[in-house]
Tab-separated table of C-alpha atoms in Angstrom:
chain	number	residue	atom	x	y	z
A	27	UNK	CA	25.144	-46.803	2.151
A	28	UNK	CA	28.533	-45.129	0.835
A	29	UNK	CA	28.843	-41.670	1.544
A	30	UNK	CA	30.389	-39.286	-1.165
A	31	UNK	CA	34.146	-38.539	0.232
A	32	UNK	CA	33.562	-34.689	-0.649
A	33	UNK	CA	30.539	-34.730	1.959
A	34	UNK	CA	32.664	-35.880	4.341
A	35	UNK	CA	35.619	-33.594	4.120
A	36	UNK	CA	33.484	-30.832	4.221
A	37	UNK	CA	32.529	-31.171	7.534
A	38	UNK	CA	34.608	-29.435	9.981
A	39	UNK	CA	32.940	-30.487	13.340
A	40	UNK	CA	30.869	-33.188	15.395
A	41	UNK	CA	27.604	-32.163	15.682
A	42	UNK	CA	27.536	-30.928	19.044
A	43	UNK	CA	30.184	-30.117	21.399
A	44	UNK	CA	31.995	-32.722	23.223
A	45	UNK	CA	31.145	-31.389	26.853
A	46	UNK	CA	27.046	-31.562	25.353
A	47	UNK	CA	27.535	-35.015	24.851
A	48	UNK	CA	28.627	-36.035	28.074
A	49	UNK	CA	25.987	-33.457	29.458
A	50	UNK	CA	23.390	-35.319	27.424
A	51	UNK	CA	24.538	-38.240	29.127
A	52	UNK	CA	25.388	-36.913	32.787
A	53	UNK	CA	21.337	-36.368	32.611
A	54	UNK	CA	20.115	-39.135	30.757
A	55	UNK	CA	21.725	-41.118	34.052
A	56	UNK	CA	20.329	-38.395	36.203
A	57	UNK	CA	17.792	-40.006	38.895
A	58	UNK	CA	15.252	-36.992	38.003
A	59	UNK	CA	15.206	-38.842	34.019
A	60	UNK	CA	14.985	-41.888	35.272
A	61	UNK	CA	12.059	-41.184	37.912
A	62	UNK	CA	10.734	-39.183	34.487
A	63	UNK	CA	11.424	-42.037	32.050
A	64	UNK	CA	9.524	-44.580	34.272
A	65	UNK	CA	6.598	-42.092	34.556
A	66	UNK	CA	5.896	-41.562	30.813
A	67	UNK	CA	7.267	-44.794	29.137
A	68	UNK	CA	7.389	-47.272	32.461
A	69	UNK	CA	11.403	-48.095	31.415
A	70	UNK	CA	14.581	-47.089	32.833
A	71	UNK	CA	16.611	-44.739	29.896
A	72	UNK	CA	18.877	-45.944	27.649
A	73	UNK	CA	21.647	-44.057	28.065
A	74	UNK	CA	24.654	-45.698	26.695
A	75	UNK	CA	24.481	-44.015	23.332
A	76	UNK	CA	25.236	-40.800	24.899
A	77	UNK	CA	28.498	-42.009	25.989
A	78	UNK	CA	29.496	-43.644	23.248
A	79	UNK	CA	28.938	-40.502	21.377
A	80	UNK	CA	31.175	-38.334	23.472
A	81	UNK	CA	34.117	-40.697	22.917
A	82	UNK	CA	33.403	-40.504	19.403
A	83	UNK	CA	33.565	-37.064	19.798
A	84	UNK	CA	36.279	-36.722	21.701
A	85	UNK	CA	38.591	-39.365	19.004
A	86	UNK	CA	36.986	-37.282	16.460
A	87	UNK	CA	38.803	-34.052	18.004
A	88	UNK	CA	42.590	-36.137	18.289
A	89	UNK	CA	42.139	-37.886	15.258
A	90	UNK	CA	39.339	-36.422	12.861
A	91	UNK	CA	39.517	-39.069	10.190
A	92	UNK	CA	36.382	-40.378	7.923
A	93	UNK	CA	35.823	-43.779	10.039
A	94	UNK	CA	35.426	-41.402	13.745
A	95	UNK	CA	32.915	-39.156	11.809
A	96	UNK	CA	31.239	-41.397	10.198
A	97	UNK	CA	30.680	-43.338	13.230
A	98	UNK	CA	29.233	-40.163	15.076
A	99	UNK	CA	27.478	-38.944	12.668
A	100	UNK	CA	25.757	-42.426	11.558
A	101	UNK	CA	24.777	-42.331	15.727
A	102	UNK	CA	22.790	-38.666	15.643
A	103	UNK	CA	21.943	-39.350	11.875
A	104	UNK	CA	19.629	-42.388	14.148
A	105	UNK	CA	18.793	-40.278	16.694
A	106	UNK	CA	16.577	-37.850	14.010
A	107	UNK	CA	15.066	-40.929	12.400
A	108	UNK	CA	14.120	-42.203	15.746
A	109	UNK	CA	12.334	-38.832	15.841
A	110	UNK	CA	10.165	-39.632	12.339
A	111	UNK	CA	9.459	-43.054	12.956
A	112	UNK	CA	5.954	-42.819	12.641
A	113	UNK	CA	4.116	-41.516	9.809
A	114	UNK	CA	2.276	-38.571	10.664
A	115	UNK	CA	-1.593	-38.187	10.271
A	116	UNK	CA	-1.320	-34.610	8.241
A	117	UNK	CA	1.178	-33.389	5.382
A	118	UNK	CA	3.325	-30.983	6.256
A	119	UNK	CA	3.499	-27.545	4.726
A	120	UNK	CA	6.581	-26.214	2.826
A	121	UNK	CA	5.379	-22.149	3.999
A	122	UNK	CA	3.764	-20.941	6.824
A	123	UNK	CA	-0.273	-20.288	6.107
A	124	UNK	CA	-0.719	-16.980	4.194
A	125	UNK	CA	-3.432	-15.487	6.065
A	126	UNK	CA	-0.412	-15.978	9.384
A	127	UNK	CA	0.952	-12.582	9.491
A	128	UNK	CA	-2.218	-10.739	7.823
A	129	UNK	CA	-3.899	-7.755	10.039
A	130	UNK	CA	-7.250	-8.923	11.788
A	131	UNK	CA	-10.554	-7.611	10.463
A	132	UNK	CA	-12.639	-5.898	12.881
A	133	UNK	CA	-16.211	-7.188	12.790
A	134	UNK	CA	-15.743	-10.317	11.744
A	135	UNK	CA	-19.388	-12.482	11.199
A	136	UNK	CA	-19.587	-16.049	13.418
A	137	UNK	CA	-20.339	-17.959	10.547
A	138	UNK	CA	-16.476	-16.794	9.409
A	139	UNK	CA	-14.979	-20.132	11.252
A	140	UNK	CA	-16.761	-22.540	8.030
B	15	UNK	CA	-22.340	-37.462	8.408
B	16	UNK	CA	-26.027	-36.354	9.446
B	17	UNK	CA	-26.657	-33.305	7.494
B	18	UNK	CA	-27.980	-31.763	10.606
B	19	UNK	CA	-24.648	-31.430	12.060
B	20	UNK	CA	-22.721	-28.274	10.761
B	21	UNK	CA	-25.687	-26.311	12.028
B	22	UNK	CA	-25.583	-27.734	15.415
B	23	UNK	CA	-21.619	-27.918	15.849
B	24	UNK	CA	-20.372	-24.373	16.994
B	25	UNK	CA	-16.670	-26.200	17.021
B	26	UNK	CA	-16.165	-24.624	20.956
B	27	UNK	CA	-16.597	-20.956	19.922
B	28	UNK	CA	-19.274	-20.747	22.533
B	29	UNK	CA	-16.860	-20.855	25.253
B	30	UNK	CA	-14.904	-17.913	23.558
B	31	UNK	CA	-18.060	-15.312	23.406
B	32	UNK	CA	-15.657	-12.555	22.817
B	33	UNK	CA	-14.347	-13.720	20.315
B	34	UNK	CA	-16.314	-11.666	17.687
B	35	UNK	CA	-17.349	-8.649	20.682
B	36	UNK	CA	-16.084	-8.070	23.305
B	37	UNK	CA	-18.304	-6.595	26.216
B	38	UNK	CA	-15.748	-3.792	26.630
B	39	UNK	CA	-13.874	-1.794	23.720
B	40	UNK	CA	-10.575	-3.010	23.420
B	41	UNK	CA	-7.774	-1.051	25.341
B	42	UNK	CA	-10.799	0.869	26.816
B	43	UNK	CA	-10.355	1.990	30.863
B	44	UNK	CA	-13.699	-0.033	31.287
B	45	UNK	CA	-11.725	-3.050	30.071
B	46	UNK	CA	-8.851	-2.507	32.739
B	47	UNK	CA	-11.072	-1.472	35.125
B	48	UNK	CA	-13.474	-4.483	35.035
B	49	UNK	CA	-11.870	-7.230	34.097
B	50	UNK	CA	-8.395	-8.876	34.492
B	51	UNK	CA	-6.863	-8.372	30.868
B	52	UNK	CA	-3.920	-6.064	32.330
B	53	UNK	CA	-3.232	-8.829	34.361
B	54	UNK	CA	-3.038	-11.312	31.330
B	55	UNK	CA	-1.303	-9.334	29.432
B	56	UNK	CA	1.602	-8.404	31.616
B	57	UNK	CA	1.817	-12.436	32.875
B	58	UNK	CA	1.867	-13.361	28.992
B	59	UNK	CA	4.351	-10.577	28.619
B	60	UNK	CA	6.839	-12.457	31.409
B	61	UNK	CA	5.995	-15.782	29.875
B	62	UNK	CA	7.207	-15.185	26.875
B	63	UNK	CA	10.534	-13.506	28.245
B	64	UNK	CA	11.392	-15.760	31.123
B	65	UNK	CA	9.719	-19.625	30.397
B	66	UNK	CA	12.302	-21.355	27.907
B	67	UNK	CA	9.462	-23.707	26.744
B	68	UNK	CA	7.395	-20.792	25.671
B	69	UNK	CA	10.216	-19.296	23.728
B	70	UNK	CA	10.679	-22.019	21.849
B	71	UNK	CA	7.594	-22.291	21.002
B	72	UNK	CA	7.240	-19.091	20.220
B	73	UNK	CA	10.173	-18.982	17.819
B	74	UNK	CA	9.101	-21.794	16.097
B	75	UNK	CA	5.670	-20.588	15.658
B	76	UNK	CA	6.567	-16.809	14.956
B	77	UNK	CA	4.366	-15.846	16.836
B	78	UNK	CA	4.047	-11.852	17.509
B	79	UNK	CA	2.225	-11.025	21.376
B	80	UNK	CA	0.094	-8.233	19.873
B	81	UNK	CA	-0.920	-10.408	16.505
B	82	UNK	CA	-1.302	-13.619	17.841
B	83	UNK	CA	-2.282	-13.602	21.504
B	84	UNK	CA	-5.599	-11.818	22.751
B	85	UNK	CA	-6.690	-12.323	26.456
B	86	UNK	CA	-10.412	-12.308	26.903
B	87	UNK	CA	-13.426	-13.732	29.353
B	88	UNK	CA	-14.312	-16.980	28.494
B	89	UNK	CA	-17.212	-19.159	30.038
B	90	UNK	CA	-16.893	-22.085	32.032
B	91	UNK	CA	-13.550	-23.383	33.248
B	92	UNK	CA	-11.346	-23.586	30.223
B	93	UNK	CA	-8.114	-21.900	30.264
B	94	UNK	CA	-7.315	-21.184	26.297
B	95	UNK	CA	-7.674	-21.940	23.148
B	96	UNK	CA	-6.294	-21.673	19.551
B	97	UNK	CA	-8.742	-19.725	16.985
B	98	UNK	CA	-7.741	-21.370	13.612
B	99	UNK	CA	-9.507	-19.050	11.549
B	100	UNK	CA	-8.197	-15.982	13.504
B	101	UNK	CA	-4.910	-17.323	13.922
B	102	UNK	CA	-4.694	-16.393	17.469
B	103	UNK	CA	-4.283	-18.103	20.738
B	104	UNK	CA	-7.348	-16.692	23.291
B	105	UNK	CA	-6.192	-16.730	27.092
B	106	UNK	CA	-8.944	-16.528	29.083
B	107	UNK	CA	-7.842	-13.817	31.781
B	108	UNK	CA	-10.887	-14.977	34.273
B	109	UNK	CA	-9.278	-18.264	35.046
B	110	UNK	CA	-6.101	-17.534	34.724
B	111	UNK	CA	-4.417	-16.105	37.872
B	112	UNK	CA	-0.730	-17.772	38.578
B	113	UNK	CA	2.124	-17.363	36.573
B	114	UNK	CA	2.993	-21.025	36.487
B	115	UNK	CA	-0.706	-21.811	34.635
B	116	UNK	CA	-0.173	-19.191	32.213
B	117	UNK	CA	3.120	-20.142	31.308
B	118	UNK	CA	1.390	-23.733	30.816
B	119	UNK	CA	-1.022	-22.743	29.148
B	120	UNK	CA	0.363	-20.170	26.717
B	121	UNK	CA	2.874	-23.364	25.923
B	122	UNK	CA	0.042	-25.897	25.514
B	123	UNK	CA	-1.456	-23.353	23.118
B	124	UNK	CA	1.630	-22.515	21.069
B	125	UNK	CA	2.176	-25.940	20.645
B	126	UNK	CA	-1.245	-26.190	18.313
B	127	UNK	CA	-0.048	-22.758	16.708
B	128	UNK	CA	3.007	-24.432	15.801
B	129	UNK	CA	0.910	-27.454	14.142
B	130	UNK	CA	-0.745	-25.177	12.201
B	131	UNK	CA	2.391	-23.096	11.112
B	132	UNK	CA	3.876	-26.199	10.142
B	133	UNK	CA	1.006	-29.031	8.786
B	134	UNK	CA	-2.015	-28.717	6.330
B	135	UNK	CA	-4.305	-29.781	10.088
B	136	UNK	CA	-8.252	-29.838	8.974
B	137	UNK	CA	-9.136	-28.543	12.962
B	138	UNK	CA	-12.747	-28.823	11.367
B	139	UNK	CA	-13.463	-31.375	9.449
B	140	UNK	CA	-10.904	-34.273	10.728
B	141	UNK	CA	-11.092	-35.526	14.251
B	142	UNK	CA	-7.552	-37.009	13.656
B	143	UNK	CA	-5.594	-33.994	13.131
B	144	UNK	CA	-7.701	-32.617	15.910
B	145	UNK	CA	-6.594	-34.936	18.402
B	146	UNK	CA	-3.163	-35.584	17.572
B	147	UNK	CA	-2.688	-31.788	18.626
B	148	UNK	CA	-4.173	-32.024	21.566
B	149	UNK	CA	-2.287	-35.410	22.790
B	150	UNK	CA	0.553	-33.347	21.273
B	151	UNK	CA	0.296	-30.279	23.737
B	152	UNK	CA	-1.043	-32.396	26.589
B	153	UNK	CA	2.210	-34.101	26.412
B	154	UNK	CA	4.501	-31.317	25.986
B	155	UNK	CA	3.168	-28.776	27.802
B	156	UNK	CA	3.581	-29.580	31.359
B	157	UNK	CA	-0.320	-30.319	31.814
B	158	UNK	CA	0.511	-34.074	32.536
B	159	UNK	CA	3.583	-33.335	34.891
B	160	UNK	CA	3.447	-35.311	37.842
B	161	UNK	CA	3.050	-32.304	40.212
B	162	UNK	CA	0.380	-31.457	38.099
B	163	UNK	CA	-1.271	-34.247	38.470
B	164	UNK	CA	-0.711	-34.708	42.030
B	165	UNK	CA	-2.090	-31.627	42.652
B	166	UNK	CA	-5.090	-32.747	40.660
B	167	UNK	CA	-5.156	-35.905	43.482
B	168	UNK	CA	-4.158	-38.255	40.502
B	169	UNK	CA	-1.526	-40.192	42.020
B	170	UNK	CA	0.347	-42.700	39.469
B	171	UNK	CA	3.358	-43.691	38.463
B	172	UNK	CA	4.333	-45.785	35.881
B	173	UNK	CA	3.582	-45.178	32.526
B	174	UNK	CA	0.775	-42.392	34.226
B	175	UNK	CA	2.004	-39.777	32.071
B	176	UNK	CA	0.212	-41.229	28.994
B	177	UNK	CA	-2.733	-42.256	30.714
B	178	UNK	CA	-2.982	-38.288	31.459
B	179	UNK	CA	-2.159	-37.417	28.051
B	180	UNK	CA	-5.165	-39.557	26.744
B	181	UNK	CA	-7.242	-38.165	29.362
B	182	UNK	CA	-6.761	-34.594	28.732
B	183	UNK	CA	-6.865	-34.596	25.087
B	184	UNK	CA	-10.308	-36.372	25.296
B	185	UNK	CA	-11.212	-33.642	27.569
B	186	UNK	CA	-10.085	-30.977	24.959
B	187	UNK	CA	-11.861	-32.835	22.216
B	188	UNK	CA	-15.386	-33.234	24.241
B	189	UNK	CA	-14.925	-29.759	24.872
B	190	UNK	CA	-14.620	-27.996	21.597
B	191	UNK	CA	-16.810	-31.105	19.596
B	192	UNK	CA	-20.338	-32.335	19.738
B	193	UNK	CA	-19.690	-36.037	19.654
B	194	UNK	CA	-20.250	-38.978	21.934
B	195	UNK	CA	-16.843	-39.970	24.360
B	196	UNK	CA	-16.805	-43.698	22.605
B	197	UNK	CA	-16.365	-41.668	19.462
B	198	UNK	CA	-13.398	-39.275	20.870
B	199	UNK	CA	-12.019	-42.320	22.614
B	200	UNK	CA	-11.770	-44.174	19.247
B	201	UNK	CA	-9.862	-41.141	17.685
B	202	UNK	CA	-7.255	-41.095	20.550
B	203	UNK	CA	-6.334	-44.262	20.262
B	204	UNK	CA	-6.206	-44.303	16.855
B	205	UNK	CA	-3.511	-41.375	16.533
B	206	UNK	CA	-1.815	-42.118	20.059
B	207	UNK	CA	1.105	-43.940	18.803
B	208	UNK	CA	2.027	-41.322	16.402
B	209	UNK	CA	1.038	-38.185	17.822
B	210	UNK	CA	2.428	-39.303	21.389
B	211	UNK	CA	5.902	-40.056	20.125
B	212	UNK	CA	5.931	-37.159	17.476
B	213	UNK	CA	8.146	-34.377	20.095
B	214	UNK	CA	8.612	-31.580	17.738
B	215	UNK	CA	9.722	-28.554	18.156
B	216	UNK	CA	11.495	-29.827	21.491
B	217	UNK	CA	13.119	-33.318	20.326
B	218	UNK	CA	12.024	-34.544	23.317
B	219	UNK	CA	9.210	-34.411	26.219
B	220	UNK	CA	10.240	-31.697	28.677
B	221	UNK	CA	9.548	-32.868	31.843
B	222	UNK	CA	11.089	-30.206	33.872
B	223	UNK	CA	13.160	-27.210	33.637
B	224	UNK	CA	16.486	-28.938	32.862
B	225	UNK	CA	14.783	-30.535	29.878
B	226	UNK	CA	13.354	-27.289	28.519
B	227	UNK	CA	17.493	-25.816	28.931
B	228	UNK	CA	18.727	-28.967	26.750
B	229	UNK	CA	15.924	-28.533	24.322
B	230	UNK	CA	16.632	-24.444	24.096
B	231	UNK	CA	20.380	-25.611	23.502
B	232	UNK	CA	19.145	-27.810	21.045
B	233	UNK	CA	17.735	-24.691	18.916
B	234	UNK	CA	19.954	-22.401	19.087
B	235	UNK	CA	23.175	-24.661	18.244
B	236	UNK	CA	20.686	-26.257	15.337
B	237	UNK	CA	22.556	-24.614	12.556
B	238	UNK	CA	25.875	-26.463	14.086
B	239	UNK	CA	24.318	-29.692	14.239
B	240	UNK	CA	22.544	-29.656	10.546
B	241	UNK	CA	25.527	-28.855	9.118
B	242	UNK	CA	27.678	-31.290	10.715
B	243	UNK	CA	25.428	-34.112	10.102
């Protein structure tokens, strides 16, 4: 998909900072992730993104041109749909419920939670 | 749906029996004297200061301690629980006596505020929405940590974590609902995928304190990383 050049000369910076990208990937390696991985999804982490990332990041510092960005960003742009790859089970509200903030009534009757 | 049931279903408010009186007036020196809600309140108070998880939650959520938390007695063994029509999350200051539970629980329980802050969820009517939040804050609260569950004498490894997930969220759901376990069990494994791999607000399952730091760092550069996407 093209992106519009003005998008991409608008943004200044990568995403996150350099050093959180090789932090991010210093503890994706980490033996307390991987015992952690292998306990909720039975698979070592896949880590190599991370890295790859903080190179980007790094070129993208030396030489911030439209290819090093793009590349970057394309890589956390998957990270968040990796995030909403499954369709939820309930739509999601554009404002918080009204009643949220509102006092609560003293003597409320049981039959209230109907 | 047998039209006998809304009269029988009480949807778990009978393990909350203050939730519409109390036996002593609120802030009353009975209430201090005889029962452990100073307690509560002062370990919610440090929970919500000191536990990153919490904080996060919190700040998602907006929640407010005085508007949205209440500690009370509750029956039986269960720790907390959300009040949807209340909008508050009920600690139950009998069974709640270490920091590290309360901080676990008050988490678990923000974690179904936050659901309902942010999604149209039907906790009556639909079992779905009911347990995707609970396999939600099963698996992000810490409940299914494999201390925890050592310390419960449930020793697995691999893949374990979801097989506690699934385990506790049917709990929740036989808890709070008058139906059969075949029928909960059905419901879980219908919304498992989803509601297992669905990590908001953290972006990811925090399995120990170094996982709650990156997910804290996380929110507060968010308005850095949204704009540079």
């Amino acid at each position: 998909m093209e992106r519009d050049t003005l998008e991409v000369t608008n943004v200044t910076m990568p995403p996150r900072t350099c050093d959180d990208y090789w932090s991010e990937f210093r503890h994706c390696k980490s033996l307390w992730n991987r015992f952690h991985n292998y306990y909720a999804h039975g698979t070592s982490p896949s880590c190599g993104q991370w890295k790859e990332d903080y190179y980007s990041c790094r070129e993208w510092e030396k030489n911030p041109g439209p290819e090093t960005k793009e590349s970057l960003q394309q890589s956390e742009r998957n990270r968040e749909a990796e995030q909403r790859k499954f369709t939820p089970v309930w739509d999601l509200r554009r404002d918080p419920p009204r009643d949220w903030h509102m006092p609560l009534h003293q003597g409320k009757s049981p039959d209230s939670q109907s | 749906m047998d039209q006998n049931k809304p009269q029988e279903e009480d949807y778990g408010y009978n393990l909350f029996p203050e939730r519409n009186s109390g036996k002593f007036q609120k802030g009353s020196i009975a209430e201090s004297l005889f029962t452990f809600n100073h307690k509560c309140q002062v370990m919610l108070q440090f929970a919500m200061e000191t536990s990153k998880l919490t904080v996060l939650s919190c700040l998602f959520s907006a929640v407010y301690k005085d508007r949205h938390f209440s500690c009370e007695d509750c029956d039986g063994t269960v720790s907390g629980g959300f009040d949807a029509t209340s909008s508050q999350i009920v600690l139950c200051q009998n069974n709640i006596h270490q920091q590290s539970h309360m901080n676990r629980v008050v988490t678990h329980e923000l974690i179904h505020a936050f659901d309902h802050c942010r999604a149209h969820v039907d906790w009556f009517n639909n079992f779905k929405h009911l347990a995707c939040s609970e396999i939600r804050a099963a698996n992000l609260s810490g409940d299914c940590s494999f201390h925890n569950e050592v310390s419960r004498f449930n020793f697995g490894l691999k893949k374990h974590h979801q097989e506690c997930v699934r385990g506790r969220a049917l709990r929740s759901i036989l808890a709070v609902r008058k139906v059969s376990r075949e029928e909960a069990e059905k419901v879980v494994d219908e919304v498992f995928d989803t509601c297992f791999n669905d990590h908001a607000p953290f972006g990811r399952i925090p399995h120990d304190k170094k996982d709650a730091n990156f997910a804290y760092r996380d929110f507060e550069n968010r308005d850095r990383y949204y704009a540079n996407l």
